[in-house]
Amino acid sequence: MTSNGIMMSCPGIDGVLVVEGNDLGAEYKPYGSEVSMPSDKKDELLNKHPGDMDIDNAKDALEMELIRKEVIGKGVPYLGLCRGSQMLNVAMGGTLYFDVATEVQTSVKHIDYDNYDGYRHKIDVVPETPLAGWFEEQYEAAGRKTFELQVNSYHHQGIRTLADNLEPMCFCQDGLVEGYYDTTQHDPAQGKYRVGLQWHPERMLSDYAGCARVYQHFVEAAASHRRLILEREKKVTRMKIVGQAVVHVNPANKHHHVRRDLTLRTDSRHE
């Protein structure tokens, strides 16, 4: 089934969650014009990250369709993790590093195949952002100033430039953006949530209470998004009673009898 066919079979999407996967295909121009990687270096990277650098065209097409039509087009709440954070940034006009270790002068490992799930590195969380609020225990302990978290890391690519309206919520110590949110789309109670994290909070639920709150606020936004849609549909769908005068002639008494038929009609016109 094509990506469009899958979309047609899933009406009424309340939230979109995009997680890990392979590198995004070149047709989406994820690197802008800023990357110039020698072919021998690409071969070296392919040997180092074989699973990541195999492009999955079907996955790319489906997820980009969801992001463009549902998230950007209709305002459906979005949570992007790892590749999912990179995809939204690209869809909105941002760019990526082809390979962080090659293009960024850093001593920080962003993937450790020898300690895959156990590896952590530090990030600095920006005050007065949704992420700071979700990790309120650490935020309060730091006097509501910048504070550190230890997060997992499974990526060799990363965000080079953030798209318009996206604001960073946390940075790795080498300056790489590790999380962001859309400042125009953040009010979970009103169905607005557009967040990208380079790390996986679902694999750190025992590390910090804030990891669960990332999802709780996403689910709240999805539920609110559906509630508001139903409220709008209820408002614009009115049941109108239309009176129709019908004249009946009785030949026996030659009296005209006027009867009013009541017709129930659904009017779905939008205001």
mmCIF file of C-alpha atoms in Angstrom, residues 24-37 42 86 89-99 103 157-162:
data_model
loop_
_atom_site.group_PDB
_atom_site.id
_atom_site.type_symbol
_atom_site.label_atom_id
_atom_site.label_comp_id
_atom_site.label_asym_id
_atom_site.label_seq_id
_atom_site.Cartn_x
_atom_site.Cartn_y
_atom_site.Cartn_z
ATOM 1 C CA LEU A 24 16.561 10.386 5.868
ATOM 2 C CA GLY A 25 16.812 10.072 2.075
ATOM 3 C CA ALA A 26 18.637 12.737 0.055
ATOM 4 C CA GLU A 27 15.480 13.666 -1.891
ATOM 5 C CA TYR A 28 14.263 15.586 1.178
ATOM 6 C CA LYS A 29 17.452 17.701 1.139
ATOM 7 C CA PRO A 30 18.187 17.123 4.833
ATOM 8 C CA TYR A 31 21.706 18.539 4.661
ATOM 9 C CA GLY A 32 21.002 21.701 2.677
ATOM 10 C CA SER A 33 24.028 22.641 0.587
ATOM 11 C CA GLU A 34 26.431 22.648 3.513
ATOM 12 C CA VAL A 35 27.731 19.084 3.391
ATOM 13 C CA SER A 36 30.581 18.017 1.170
ATOM 14 C CA MET A 37 31.655 14.517 2.127
ATOM 15 C CA LYS A 42 31.115 8.080 3.031
ATOM 16 C CA GLN A 86 15.384 15.330 12.772
ATOM 17 C CA ASN A 89 13.144 19.912 11.608
ATOM 18 C CA VAL A 90 13.849 19.073 7.961
ATOM 19 C CA ALA A 91 10.148 19.195 7.026
ATOM 20 C CA MET A 92 9.935 22.702 8.494
ATOM 21 C CA GLY A 93 13.065 23.936 6.685
ATOM 22 C CA GLY A 94 15.951 23.066 9.017
ATOM 23 C CA THR A 95 19.071 21.059 8.173
ATOM 24 C CA LEU A 96 21.155 18.207 9.596
ATOM 25 C CA TYR A 97 24.773 17.198 9.947
ATOM 26 C CA PHE A 98 25.517 14.219 7.722
ATOM 27 C CA ASP A 99 27.783 12.855 10.459
ATOM 28 C CA GLU A 103 31.603 17.617 11.023
ATOM 29 C CA GLN A 157 23.508 12.558 12.633
ATOM 30 C CA GLY A 158 22.159 15.665 14.338
ATOM 31 C CA ILE A 159 20.599 19.077 13.911
ATOM 32 C CA ARG A 160 22.742 21.650 12.141
ATOM 33 C CA THR A 161 20.214 24.510 11.855
ATOM 34 C CA LEU A 162 16.805 24.717 13.495
#
